[in-house]
Coordinates of N, CA and C in Angstrom, one line a residue:
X18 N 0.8 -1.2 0.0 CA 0.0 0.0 0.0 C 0.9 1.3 0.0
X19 N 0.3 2.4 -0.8 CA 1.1 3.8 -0.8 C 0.4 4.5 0.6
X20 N 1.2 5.2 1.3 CA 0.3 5.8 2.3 C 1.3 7.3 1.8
X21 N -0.2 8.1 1.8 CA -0.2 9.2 0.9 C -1.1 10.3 1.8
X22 N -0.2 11.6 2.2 CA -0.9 12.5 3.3 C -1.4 13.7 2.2
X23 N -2.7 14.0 2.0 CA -2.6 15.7 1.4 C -3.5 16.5 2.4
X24 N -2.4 17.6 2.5 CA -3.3 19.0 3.7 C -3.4 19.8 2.4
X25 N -4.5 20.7 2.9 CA -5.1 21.3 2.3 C -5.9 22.0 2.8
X26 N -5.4 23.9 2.5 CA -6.4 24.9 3.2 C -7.8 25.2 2.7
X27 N -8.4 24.7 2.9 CA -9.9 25.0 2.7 C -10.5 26.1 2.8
X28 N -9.6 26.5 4.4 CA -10.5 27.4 5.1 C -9.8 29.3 4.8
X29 N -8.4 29.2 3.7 CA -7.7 30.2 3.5 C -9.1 31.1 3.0
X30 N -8.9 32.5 3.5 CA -9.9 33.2 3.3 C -9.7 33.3 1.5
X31 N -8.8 33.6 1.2 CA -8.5 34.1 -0.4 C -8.6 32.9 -1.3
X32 N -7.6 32.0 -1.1 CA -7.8 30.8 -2.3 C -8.2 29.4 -1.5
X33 N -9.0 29.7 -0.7 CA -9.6 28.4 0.1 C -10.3 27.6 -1.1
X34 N -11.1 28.4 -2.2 CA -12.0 27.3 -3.1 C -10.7 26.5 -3.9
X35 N -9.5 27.7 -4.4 CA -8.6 27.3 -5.2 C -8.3 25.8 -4.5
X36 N -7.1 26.0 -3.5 CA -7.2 24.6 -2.7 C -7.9 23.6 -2.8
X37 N -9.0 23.7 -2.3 CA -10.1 22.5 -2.2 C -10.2 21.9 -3.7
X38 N -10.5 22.9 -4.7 CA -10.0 22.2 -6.4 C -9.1 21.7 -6.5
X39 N -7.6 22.2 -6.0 CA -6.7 20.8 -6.3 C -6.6 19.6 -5.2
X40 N -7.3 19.6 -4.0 CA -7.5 19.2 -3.5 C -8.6 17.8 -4.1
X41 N -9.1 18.1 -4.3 CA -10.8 17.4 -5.1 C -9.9 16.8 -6.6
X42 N -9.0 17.4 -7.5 CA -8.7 17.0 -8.6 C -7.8 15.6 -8.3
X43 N -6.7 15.9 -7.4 CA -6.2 14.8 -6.8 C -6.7 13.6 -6.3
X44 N -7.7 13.7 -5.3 CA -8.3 13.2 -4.5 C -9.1 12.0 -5.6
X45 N -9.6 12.9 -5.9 CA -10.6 11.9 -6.8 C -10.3 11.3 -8.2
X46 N -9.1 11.6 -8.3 CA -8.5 11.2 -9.8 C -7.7 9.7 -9.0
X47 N -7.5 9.3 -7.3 CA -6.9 8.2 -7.0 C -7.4 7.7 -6.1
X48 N -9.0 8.3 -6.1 CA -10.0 7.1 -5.2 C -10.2 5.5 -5.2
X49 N -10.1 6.1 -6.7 CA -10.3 4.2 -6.6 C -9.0 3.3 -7.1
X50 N -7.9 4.1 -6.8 CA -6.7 3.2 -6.6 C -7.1 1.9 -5.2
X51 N -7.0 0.7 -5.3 CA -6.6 -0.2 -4.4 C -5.6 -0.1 -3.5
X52 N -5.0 0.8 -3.9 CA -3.0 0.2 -3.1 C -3.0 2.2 -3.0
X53 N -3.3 3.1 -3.0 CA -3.3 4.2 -2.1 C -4.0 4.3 -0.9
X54 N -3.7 4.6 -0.1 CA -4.2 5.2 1.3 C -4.3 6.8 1.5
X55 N -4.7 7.5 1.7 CA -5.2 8.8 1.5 C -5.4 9.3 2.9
X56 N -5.2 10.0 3.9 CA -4.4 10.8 4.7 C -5.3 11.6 4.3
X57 N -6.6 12.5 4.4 CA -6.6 13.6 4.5 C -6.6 15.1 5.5
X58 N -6.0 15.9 4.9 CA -5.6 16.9 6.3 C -6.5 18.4 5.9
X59 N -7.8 18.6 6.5 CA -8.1 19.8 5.7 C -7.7 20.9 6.9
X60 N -8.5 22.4 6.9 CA -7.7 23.4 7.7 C -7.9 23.6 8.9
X61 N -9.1 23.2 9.5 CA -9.6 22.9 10.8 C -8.5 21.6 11.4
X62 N -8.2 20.7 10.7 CA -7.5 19.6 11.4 C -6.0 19.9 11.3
X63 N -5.6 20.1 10.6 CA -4.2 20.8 10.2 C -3.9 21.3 11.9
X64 N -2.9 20.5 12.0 CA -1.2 21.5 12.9 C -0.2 21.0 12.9
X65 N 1.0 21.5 13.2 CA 2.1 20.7 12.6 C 2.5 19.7 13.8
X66 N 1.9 19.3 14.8 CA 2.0 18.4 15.4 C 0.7 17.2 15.3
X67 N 0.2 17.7 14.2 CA -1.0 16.5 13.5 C -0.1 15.9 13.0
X68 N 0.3 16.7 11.9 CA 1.3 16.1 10.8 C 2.7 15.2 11.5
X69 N 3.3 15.7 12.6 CA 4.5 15.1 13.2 C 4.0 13.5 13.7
X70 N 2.8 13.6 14.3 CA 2.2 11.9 15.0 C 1.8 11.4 13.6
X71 N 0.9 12.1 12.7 CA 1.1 11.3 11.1 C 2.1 10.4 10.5
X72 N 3.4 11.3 10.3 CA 3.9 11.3 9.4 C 5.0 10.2 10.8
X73 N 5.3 10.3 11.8 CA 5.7 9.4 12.7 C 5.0 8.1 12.5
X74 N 3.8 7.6 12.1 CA 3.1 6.5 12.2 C 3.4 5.6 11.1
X75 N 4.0 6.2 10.3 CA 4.8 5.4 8.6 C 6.0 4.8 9.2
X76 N 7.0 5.3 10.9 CA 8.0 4.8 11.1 C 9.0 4.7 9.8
X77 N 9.1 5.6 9.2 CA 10.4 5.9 8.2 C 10.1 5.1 6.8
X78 N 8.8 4.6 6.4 CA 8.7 3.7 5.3 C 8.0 4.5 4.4
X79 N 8.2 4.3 3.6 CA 8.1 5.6 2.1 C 6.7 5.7 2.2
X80 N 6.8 7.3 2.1 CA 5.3 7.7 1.7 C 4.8 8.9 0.8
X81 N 4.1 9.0 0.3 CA 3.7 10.5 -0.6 C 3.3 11.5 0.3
X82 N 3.5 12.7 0.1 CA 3.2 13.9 0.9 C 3.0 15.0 -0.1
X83 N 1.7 15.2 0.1 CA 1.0 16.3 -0.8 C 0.6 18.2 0.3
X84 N 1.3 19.1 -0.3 CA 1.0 20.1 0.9 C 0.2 21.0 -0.6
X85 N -1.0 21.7 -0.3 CA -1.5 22.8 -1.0 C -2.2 23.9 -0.2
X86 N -1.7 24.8 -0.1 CA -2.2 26.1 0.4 C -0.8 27.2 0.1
X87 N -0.4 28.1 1.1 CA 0.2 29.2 1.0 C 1.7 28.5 1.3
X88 N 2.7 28.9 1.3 CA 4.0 28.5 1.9 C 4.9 29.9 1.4
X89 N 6.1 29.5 2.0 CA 7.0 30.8 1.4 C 8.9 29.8 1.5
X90 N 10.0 30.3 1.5 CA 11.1 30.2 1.2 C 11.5 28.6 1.8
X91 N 10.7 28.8 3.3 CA 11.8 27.8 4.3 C 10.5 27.1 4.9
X92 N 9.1 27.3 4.0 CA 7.7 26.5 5.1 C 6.7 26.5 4.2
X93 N 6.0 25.5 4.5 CA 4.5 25.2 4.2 C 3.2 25.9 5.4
X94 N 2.3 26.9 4.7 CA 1.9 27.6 5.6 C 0.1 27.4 5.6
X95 N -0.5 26.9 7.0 CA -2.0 26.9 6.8 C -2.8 28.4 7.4
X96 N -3.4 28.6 6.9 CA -4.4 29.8 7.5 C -4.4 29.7 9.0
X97 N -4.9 28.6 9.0 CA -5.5 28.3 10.7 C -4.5 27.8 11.9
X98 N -3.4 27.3 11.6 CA -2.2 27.3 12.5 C -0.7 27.3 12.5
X99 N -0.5 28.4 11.5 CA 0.7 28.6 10.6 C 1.6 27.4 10.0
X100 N 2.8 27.4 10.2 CA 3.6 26.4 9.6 C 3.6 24.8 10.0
X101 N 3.4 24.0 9.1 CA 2.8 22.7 9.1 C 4.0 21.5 8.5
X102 N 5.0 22.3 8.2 CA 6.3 21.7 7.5 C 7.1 23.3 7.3
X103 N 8.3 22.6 7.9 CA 9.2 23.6 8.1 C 10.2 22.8 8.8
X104 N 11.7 23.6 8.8 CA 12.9 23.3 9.9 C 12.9 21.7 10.9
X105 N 11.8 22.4 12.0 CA 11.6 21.7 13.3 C 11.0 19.9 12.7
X106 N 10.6 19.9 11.5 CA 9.8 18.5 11.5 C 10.4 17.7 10.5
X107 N 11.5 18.3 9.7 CA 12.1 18.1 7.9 C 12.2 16.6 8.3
X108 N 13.0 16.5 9.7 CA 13.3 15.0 9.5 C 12.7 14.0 9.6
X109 N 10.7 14.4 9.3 CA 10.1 13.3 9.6 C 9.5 13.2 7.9
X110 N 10.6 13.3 7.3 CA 10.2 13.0 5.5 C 11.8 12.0 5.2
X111 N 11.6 11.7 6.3 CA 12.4 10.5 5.1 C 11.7 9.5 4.6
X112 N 12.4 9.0 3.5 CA 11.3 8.3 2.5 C 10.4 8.9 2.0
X113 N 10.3 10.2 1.6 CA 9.1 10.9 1.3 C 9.2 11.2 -0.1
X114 N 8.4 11.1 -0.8 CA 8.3 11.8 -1.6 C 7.2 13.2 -1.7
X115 N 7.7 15.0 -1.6 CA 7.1 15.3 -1.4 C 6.6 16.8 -2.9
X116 N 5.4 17.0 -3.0 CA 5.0 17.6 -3.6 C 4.3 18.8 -3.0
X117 N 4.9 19.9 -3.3 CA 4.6 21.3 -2.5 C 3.7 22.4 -3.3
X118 N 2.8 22.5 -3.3 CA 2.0 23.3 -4.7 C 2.0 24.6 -3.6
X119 N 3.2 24.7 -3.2 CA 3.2 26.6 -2.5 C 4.0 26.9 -2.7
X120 N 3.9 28.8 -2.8 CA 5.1 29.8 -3.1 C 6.6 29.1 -2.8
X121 N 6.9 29.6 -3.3 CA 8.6 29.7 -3.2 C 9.3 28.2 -2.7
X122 N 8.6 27.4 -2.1 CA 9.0 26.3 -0.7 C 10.3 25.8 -2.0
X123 N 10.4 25.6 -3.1 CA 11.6 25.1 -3.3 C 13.3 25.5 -3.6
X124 N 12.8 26.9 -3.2 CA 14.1 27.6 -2.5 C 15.2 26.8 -1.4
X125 N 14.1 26.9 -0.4 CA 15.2 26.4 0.8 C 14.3 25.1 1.5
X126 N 13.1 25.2 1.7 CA 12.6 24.0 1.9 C 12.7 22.7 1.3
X127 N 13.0 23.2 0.2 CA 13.1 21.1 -0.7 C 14.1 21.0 -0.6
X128 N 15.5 21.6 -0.7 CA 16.8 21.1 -0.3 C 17.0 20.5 1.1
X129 N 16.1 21.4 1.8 CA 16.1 21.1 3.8 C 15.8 19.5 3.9
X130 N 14.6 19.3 3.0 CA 13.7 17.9 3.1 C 14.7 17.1 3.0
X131 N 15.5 17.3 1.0 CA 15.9 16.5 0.8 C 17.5 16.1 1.7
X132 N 18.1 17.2 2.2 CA 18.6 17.0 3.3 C 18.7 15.9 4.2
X133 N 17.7 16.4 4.9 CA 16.9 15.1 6.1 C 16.4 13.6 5.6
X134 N 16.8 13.7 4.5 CA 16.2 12.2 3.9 C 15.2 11.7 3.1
X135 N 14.5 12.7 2.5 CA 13.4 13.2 1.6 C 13.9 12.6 0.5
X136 N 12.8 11.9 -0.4 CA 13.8 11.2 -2.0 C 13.8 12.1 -2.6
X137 N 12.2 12.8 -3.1 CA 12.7 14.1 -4.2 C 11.0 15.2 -3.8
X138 N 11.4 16.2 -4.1 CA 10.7 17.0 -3.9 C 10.4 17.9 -5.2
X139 N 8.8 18.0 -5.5 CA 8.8 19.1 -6.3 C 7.9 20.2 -5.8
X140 N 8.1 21.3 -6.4 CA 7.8 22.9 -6.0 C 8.1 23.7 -6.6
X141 N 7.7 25.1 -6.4 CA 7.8 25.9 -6.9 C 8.8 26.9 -6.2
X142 N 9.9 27.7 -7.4 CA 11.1 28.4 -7.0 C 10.2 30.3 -7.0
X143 N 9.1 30.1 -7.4 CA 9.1 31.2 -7.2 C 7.1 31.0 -6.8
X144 N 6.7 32.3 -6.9 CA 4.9 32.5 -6.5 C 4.1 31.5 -7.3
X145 N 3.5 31.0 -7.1 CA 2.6 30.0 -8.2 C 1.3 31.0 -8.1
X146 N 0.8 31.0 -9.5 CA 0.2 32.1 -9.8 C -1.8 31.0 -10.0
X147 N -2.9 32.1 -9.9 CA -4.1 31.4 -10.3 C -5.1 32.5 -9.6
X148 N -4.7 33.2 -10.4 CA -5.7 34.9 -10.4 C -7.3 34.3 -11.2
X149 N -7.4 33.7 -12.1 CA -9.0 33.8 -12.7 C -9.6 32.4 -12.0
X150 N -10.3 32.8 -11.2 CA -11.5 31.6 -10.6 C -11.8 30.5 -11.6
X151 N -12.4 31.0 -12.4 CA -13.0 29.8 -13.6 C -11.8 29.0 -14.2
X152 N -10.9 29.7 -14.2 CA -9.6 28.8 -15.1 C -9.5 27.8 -13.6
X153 N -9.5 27.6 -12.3 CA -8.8 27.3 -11.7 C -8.7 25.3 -11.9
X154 N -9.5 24.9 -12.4 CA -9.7 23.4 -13.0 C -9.1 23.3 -14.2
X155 N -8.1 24.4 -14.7 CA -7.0 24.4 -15.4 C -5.4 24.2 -14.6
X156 N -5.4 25.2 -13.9 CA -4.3 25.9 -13.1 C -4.0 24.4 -12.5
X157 N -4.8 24.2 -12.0 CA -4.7 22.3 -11.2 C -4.8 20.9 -11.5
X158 N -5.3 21.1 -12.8 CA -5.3 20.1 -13.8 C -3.7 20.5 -14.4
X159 N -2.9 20.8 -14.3 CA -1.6 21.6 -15.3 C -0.7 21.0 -13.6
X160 N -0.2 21.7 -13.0 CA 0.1 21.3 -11.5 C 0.3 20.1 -10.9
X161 N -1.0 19.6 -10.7 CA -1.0 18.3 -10.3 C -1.0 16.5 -11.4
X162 N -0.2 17.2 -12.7 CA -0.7 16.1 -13.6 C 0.6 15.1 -13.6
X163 N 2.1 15.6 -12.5 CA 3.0 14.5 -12.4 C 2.7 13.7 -11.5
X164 N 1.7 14.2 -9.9 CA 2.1 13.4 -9.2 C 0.7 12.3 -9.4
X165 N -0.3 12.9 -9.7 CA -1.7 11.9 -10.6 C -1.2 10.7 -11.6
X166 N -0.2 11.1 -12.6 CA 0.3 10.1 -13.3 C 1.1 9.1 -12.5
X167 N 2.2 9.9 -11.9 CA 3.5 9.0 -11.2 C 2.7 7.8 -9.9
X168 N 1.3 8.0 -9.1 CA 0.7 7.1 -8.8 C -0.3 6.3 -9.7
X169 N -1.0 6.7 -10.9 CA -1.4 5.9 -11.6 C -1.0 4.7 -12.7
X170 N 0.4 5.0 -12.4 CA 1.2 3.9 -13.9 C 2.6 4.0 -13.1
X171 N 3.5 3.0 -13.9 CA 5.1 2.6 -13.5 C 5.7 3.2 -13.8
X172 N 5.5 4.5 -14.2 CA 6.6 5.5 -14.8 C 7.3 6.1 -14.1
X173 N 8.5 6.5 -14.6 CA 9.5 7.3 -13.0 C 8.7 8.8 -13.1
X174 N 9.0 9.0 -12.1 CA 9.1 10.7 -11.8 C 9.5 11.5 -12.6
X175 N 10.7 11.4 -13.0 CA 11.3 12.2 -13.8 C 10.8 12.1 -15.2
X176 N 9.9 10.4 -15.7 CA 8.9 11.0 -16.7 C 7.6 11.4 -16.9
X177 N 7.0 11.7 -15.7 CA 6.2 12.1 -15.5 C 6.1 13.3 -15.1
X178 N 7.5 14.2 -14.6 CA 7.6 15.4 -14.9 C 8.0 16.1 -15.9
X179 N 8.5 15.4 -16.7 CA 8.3 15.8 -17.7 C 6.9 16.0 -19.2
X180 N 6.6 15.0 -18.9 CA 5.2 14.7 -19.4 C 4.2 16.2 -19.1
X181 N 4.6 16.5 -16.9 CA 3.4 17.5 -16.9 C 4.1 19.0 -17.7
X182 N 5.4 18.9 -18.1 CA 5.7 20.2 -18.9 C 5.0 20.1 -20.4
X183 N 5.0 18.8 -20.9 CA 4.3 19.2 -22.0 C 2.9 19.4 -22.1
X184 N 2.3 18.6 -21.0 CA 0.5 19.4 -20.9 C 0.4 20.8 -20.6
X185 N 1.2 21.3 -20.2 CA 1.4 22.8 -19.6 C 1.7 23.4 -20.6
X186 N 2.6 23.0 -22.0 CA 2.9 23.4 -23.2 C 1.6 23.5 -24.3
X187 N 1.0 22.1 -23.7 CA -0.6 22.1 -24.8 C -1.4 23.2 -24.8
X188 N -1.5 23.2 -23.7 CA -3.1 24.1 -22.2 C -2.5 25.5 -22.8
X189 N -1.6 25.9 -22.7 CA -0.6 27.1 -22.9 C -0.8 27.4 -24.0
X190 N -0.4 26.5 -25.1 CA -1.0 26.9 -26.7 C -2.2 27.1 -27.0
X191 N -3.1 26.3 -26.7 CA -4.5 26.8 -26.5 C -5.1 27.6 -26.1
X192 N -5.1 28.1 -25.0 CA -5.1 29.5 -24.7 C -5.0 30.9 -25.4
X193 N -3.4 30.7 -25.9 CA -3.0 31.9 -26.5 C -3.6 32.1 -28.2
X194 N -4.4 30.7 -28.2 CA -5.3 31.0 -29.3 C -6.7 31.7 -29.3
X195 N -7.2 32.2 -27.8 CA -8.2 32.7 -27.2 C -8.0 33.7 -27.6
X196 N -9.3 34.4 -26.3 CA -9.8 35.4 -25.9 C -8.8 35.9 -25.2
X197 N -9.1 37.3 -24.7 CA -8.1 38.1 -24.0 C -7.6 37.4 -22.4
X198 N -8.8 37.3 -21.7 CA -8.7 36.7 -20.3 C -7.8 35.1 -20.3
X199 N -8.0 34.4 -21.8 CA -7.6 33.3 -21.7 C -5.8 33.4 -21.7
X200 N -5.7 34.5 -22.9 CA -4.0 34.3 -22.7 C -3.4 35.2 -21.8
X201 N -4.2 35.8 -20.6 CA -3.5 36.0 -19.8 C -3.4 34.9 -18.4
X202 N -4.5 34.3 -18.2 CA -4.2 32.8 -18.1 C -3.1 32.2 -18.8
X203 N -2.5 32.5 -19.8 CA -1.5 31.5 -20.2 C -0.4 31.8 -19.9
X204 N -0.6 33.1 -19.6 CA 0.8 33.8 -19.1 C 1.2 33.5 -17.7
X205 N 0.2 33.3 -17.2 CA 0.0 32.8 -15.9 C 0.5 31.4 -15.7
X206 N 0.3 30.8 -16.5 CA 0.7 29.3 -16.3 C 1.8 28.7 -16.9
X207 N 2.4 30.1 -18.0 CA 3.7 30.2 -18.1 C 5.0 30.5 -17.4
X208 N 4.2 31.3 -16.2 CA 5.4 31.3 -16.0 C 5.2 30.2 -14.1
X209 N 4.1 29.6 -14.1 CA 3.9 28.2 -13.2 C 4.3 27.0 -13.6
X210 N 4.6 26.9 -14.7 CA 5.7 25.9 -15.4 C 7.0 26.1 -15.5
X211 N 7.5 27.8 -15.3 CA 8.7 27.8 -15.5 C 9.0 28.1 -14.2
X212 N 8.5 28.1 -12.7 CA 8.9 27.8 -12.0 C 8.8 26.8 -11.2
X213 N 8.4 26.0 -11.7 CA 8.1 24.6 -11.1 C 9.2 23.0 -11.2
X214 N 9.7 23.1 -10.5 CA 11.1 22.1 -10.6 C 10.9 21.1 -10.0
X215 N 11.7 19.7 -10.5 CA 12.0 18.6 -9.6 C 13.3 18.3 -9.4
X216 N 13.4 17.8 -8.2 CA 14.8 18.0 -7.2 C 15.1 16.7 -6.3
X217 N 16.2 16.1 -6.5 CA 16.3 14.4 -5.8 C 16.9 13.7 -6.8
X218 N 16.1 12.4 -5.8 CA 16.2 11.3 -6.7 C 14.7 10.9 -7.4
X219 N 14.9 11.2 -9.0 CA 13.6 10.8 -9.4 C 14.0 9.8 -10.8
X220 N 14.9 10.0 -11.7 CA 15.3 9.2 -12.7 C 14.8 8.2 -12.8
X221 N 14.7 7.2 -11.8 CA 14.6 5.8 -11.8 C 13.4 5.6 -10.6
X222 N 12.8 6.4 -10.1 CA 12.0 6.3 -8.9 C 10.4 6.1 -9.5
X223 N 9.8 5.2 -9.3 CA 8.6 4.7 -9.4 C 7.7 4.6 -8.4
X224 N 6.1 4.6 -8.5 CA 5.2 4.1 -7.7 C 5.8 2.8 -6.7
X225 N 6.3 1.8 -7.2 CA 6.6 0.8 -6.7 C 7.4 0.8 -5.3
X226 N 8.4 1.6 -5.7 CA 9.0 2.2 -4.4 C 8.2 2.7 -2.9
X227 N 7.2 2.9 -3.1 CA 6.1 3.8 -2.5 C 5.1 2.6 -1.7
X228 N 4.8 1.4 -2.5 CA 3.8 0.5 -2.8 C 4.3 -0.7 -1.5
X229 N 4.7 -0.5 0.0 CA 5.2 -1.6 0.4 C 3.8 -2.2 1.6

Protein backbone atom coordinates (compact mmCIF):
# COMPACT_ATOMS: atom_id res chain seq x y z
CA UNK A 1 0.00 0.00 0.00
CA UNK A 2 1.09 3.83 -0.80
CA UNK A 3 0.26 5.79 2.31
CA UNK A 4 -0.24 9.23 0.85
CA UNK A 5 -0.85 12.48 3.29
CA UNK A 6 -2.59 15.71 1.37
CA UNK A 7 -3.27 19.03 3.69
CA UNK A 8 -5.07 21.26 2.26
CA UNK A 9 -6.43 24.88 3.22
CA UNK A 10 -9.89 24.97 2.70
CA UNK A 11 -10.46 27.36 5.09
CA UNK A 12 -7.73 30.22 3.53
CA UNK A 13 -9.92 33.22 3.26
CA UNK A 14 -8.54 34.11 -0.43
CA UNK A 15 -7.76 30.78 -2.26
CA UNK A 16 -9.58 28.45 0.08
CA UNK A 17 -11.98 27.33 -3.11
CA UNK A 18 -8.59 27.30 -5.16
CA UNK A 19 -7.20 24.60 -2.73
CA UNK A 20 -10.13 22.53 -2.16
CA UNK A 21 -10.01 22.23 -6.40
CA UNK A 22 -6.70 20.77 -6.32
CA UNK A 23 -7.45 19.15 -3.49
CA UNK A 24 -10.79 17.37 -5.11
CA UNK A 25 -8.75 16.96 -8.62
CA UNK A 26 -6.22 14.79 -6.83
CA UNK A 27 -8.32 13.16 -4.45
CA UNK A 28 -10.63 11.87 -6.80
CA UNK A 29 -8.46 11.17 -9.78
CA UNK A 30 -6.89 8.19 -7.03
CA UNK A 31 -10.02 7.13 -5.17
CA UNK A 32 -10.33 4.25 -6.62
CA UNK A 33 -6.73 3.22 -6.56
CA UNK A 34 -6.63 -0.23 -4.36
CA UNK A 35 -2.96 0.19 -3.10
CA UNK A 36 -3.30 4.18 -2.13
CA UNK A 37 -4.19 5.18 1.32
CA UNK A 38 -5.17 8.75 1.53
CA UNK A 39 -4.43 10.82 4.66
CA UNK A 40 -6.59 13.56 4.51
CA UNK A 41 -5.55 16.86 6.33
CA UNK A 42 -8.07 19.80 5.66
CA UNK A 43 -7.67 23.45 7.68
CA UNK A 44 -9.63 22.87 10.81
CA UNK A 45 -7.46 19.63 11.39
CA UNK A 46 -4.18 20.79 10.19
CA UNK A 47 -1.21 21.49 12.85
CA UNK A 48 2.12 20.69 12.60
CA UNK A 49 1.98 18.37 15.43
CA UNK A 50 -0.97 16.46 13.50
CA UNK A 51 1.34 16.13 10.77
CA UNK A 52 4.47 15.10 13.21
CA UNK A 53 2.16 11.85 14.96
CA UNK A 54 1.05 11.34 11.11
CA UNK A 55 3.92 11.30 9.37
CA UNK A 56 5.72 9.43 12.71
CA UNK A 57 3.08 6.52 12.17
CA UNK A 58 4.83 5.36 8.61
CA UNK A 59 7.97 4.79 11.11
CA UNK A 60 10.38 5.88 8.23
CA UNK A 61 8.67 3.71 5.35
CA UNK A 62 8.11 5.63 2.07
CA UNK A 63 5.26 7.65 1.73
CA UNK A 64 3.69 10.48 -0.63
CA UNK A 65 3.15 13.91 0.89
CA UNK A 66 0.98 16.30 -0.77
CA UNK A 67 1.04 20.11 0.91
CA UNK A 68 -1.52 22.78 -1.01
CA UNK A 69 -2.21 26.10 0.43
CA UNK A 70 0.16 29.16 0.97
CA UNK A 71 3.98 28.48 1.86
CA UNK A 72 7.01 30.82 1.40
CA UNK A 73 11.12 30.21 1.17
CA UNK A 74 11.80 27.80 4.27
CA UNK A 75 7.72 26.53 5.14
CA UNK A 76 4.47 25.20 4.22
CA UNK A 77 1.86 27.57 5.57
CA UNK A 78 -2.00 26.91 6.80
CA UNK A 79 -4.43 29.75 7.53
CA UNK A 80 -5.47 28.32 10.72
CA UNK A 81 -2.20 27.30 12.54
CA UNK A 82 0.69 28.64 10.63
CA UNK A 83 3.63 26.41 9.57
CA UNK A 84 2.81 22.66 9.10
CA UNK A 85 6.27 21.72 7.52
CA UNK A 86 9.22 23.56 8.11
CA UNK A 87 12.89 23.28 9.86
CA UNK A 88 11.58 21.72 13.27
CA UNK A 89 9.83 18.47 11.49
CA UNK A 90 12.06 18.08 7.93
CA UNK A 91 13.32 14.99 9.50
CA UNK A 92 10.07 13.34 9.57
CA UNK A 93 10.19 12.97 5.55
CA UNK A 94 12.42 10.46 5.11
CA UNK A 95 11.33 8.32 2.47
CA UNK A 96 9.10 10.90 1.34
CA UNK A 97 8.33 11.76 -1.64
CA UNK A 98 7.05 15.31 -1.38
CA UNK A 99 5.04 17.57 -3.63
CA UNK A 100 4.59 21.31 -2.48
CA UNK A 101 1.98 23.26 -4.70
CA UNK A 102 3.25 26.58 -2.49
CA UNK A 103 5.15 29.80 -3.10
CA UNK A 104 8.62 29.66 -3.20
CA UNK A 105 9.01 26.29 -0.73
CA UNK A 106 11.61 25.12 -3.30
CA UNK A 107 14.12 27.56 -2.47
CA UNK A 108 15.20 26.44 0.79
CA UNK A 109 12.59 23.99 1.89
CA UNK A 110 13.12 21.13 -0.68
CA UNK A 111 16.76 21.09 -0.33
CA UNK A 112 16.14 21.08 3.81
CA UNK A 113 13.71 17.94 3.09
CA UNK A 114 15.93 16.46 0.75
CA UNK A 115 18.57 17.04 3.28
CA UNK A 116 16.95 15.05 6.06
CA UNK A 117 16.17 12.22 3.90
CA UNK A 118 13.36 13.17 1.57
CA UNK A 119 13.81 11.20 -1.96
CA UNK A 120 12.74 14.12 -4.19
CA UNK A 121 10.70 16.97 -3.92
CA UNK A 122 8.76 19.07 -6.29
CA UNK A 123 7.83 22.86 -5.96
CA UNK A 124 7.81 25.94 -6.89
CA UNK A 125 11.13 28.38 -7.01
CA UNK A 126 9.07 31.20 -7.23
CA UNK A 127 4.87 32.46 -6.49
CA UNK A 128 2.56 30.03 -8.19
CA UNK A 129 0.22 32.13 -9.85
CA UNK A 130 -4.13 31.41 -10.29
CA UNK A 131 -5.73 34.88 -10.35
CA UNK A 132 -8.97 33.77 -12.75
CA UNK A 133 -11.50 31.57 -10.59
CA UNK A 134 -12.97 29.83 -13.62
CA UNK A 135 -9.63 28.83 -15.07
CA UNK A 136 -8.78 27.34 -11.74
CA UNK A 137 -9.67 23.43 -13.01
CA UNK A 138 -6.97 24.39 -15.43
CA UNK A 139 -4.29 25.87 -13.07
CA UNK A 140 -4.65 22.35 -11.21
CA UNK A 141 -5.35 20.08 -13.84
CA UNK A 142 -1.56 21.57 -15.26
CA UNK A 143 0.11 21.34 -11.53
CA UNK A 144 -1.03 18.34 -10.31
CA UNK A 145 -0.65 16.14 -13.61
CA UNK A 146 2.99 14.50 -12.43
CA UNK A 147 2.07 13.40 -9.25
CA UNK A 148 -1.71 11.87 -10.57
CA UNK A 149 0.30 10.07 -13.33
CA UNK A 150 3.53 8.98 -11.23
CA UNK A 151 0.72 7.10 -8.81
CA UNK A 152 -1.45 5.89 -11.64
CA UNK A 153 1.22 3.90 -13.92
CA UNK A 154 5.08 2.63 -13.53
CA UNK A 155 6.56 5.45 -14.80
CA UNK A 156 9.51 7.31 -12.98
CA UNK A 157 9.13 10.66 -11.77
CA UNK A 158 11.27 12.25 -13.78
CA UNK A 159 8.88 11.05 -16.74
CA UNK A 160 6.20 12.10 -15.47
CA UNK A 161 7.57 15.36 -14.86
CA UNK A 162 8.29 15.84 -17.65
CA UNK A 163 5.25 14.66 -19.44
CA UNK A 164 3.41 17.51 -16.90
CA UNK A 165 5.72 20.24 -18.95
CA UNK A 166 4.29 19.22 -21.97
CA UNK A 167 0.45 19.43 -20.91
CA UNK A 168 1.41 22.83 -19.58
CA UNK A 169 2.91 23.39 -23.21
CA UNK A 170 -0.61 22.06 -24.76
CA UNK A 171 -3.09 24.07 -22.20
CA UNK A 172 -0.60 27.12 -22.91
CA UNK A 173 -0.99 26.86 -26.65
CA UNK A 174 -4.53 26.80 -26.46
CA UNK A 175 -5.11 29.47 -24.65
CA UNK A 176 -2.96 31.94 -26.49
CA UNK A 177 -5.25 31.00 -29.27
CA UNK A 178 -8.16 32.68 -27.19
CA UNK A 179 -9.76 35.38 -25.91
CA UNK A 180 -8.14 38.06 -23.97
CA UNK A 181 -8.66 36.68 -20.29
CA UNK A 182 -7.56 33.27 -21.75
CA UNK A 183 -4.05 34.35 -22.72
CA UNK A 184 -3.50 35.97 -19.83
CA UNK A 185 -4.24 32.79 -18.07
CA UNK A 186 -1.53 31.51 -20.18
CA UNK A 187 0.81 33.85 -19.07
CA UNK A 188 -0.05 32.82 -15.86
CA UNK A 189 0.65 29.33 -16.34
CA UNK A 190 3.65 30.20 -18.14
CA UNK A 191 5.39 31.29 -15.96
CA UNK A 192 3.86 28.23 -13.22
CA UNK A 193 5.68 25.90 -15.40
CA UNK A 194 8.71 27.85 -15.49
CA UNK A 195 8.87 27.82 -12.03
CA UNK A 196 8.15 24.56 -11.13
CA UNK A 197 11.11 22.06 -10.56
CA UNK A 198 11.97 18.65 -9.62
CA UNK A 199 14.76 18.02 -7.18
CA UNK A 200 16.32 14.45 -5.77
CA UNK A 201 16.19 11.28 -6.72
CA UNK A 202 13.60 10.81 -9.44
CA UNK A 203 15.33 9.15 -12.70
CA UNK A 204 14.59 5.83 -11.77
CA UNK A 205 12.01 6.34 -8.86
CA UNK A 206 8.60 4.68 -9.37
CA UNK A 207 5.18 4.10 -7.73
CA UNK A 208 6.58 0.80 -6.70
CA UNK A 209 8.98 2.19 -4.39
CA UNK A 210 6.07 3.82 -2.54
CA UNK A 211 3.82 0.48 -2.78
CA UNK A 212 5.16 -1.64 0.44
Amino acid sequence: MINKVIVYDDNDFELGDYFETSYLDITNNVSLLDYVITNSVDGMTCSINYINNLLTSFNQNPSVFVGISHGNEDEMVMNNCGAYVNSTNAHNFVNSLVFSATCRSAINLGPLLLSNGCNSFIGFIDDALATYEEFYHLYTACENYCIKEFLNTEKSLQTTFDEMMDYFDNQINLLFDGNDDEVLVAMELQSNKDNLVLIGNNSNLTKSFYNI
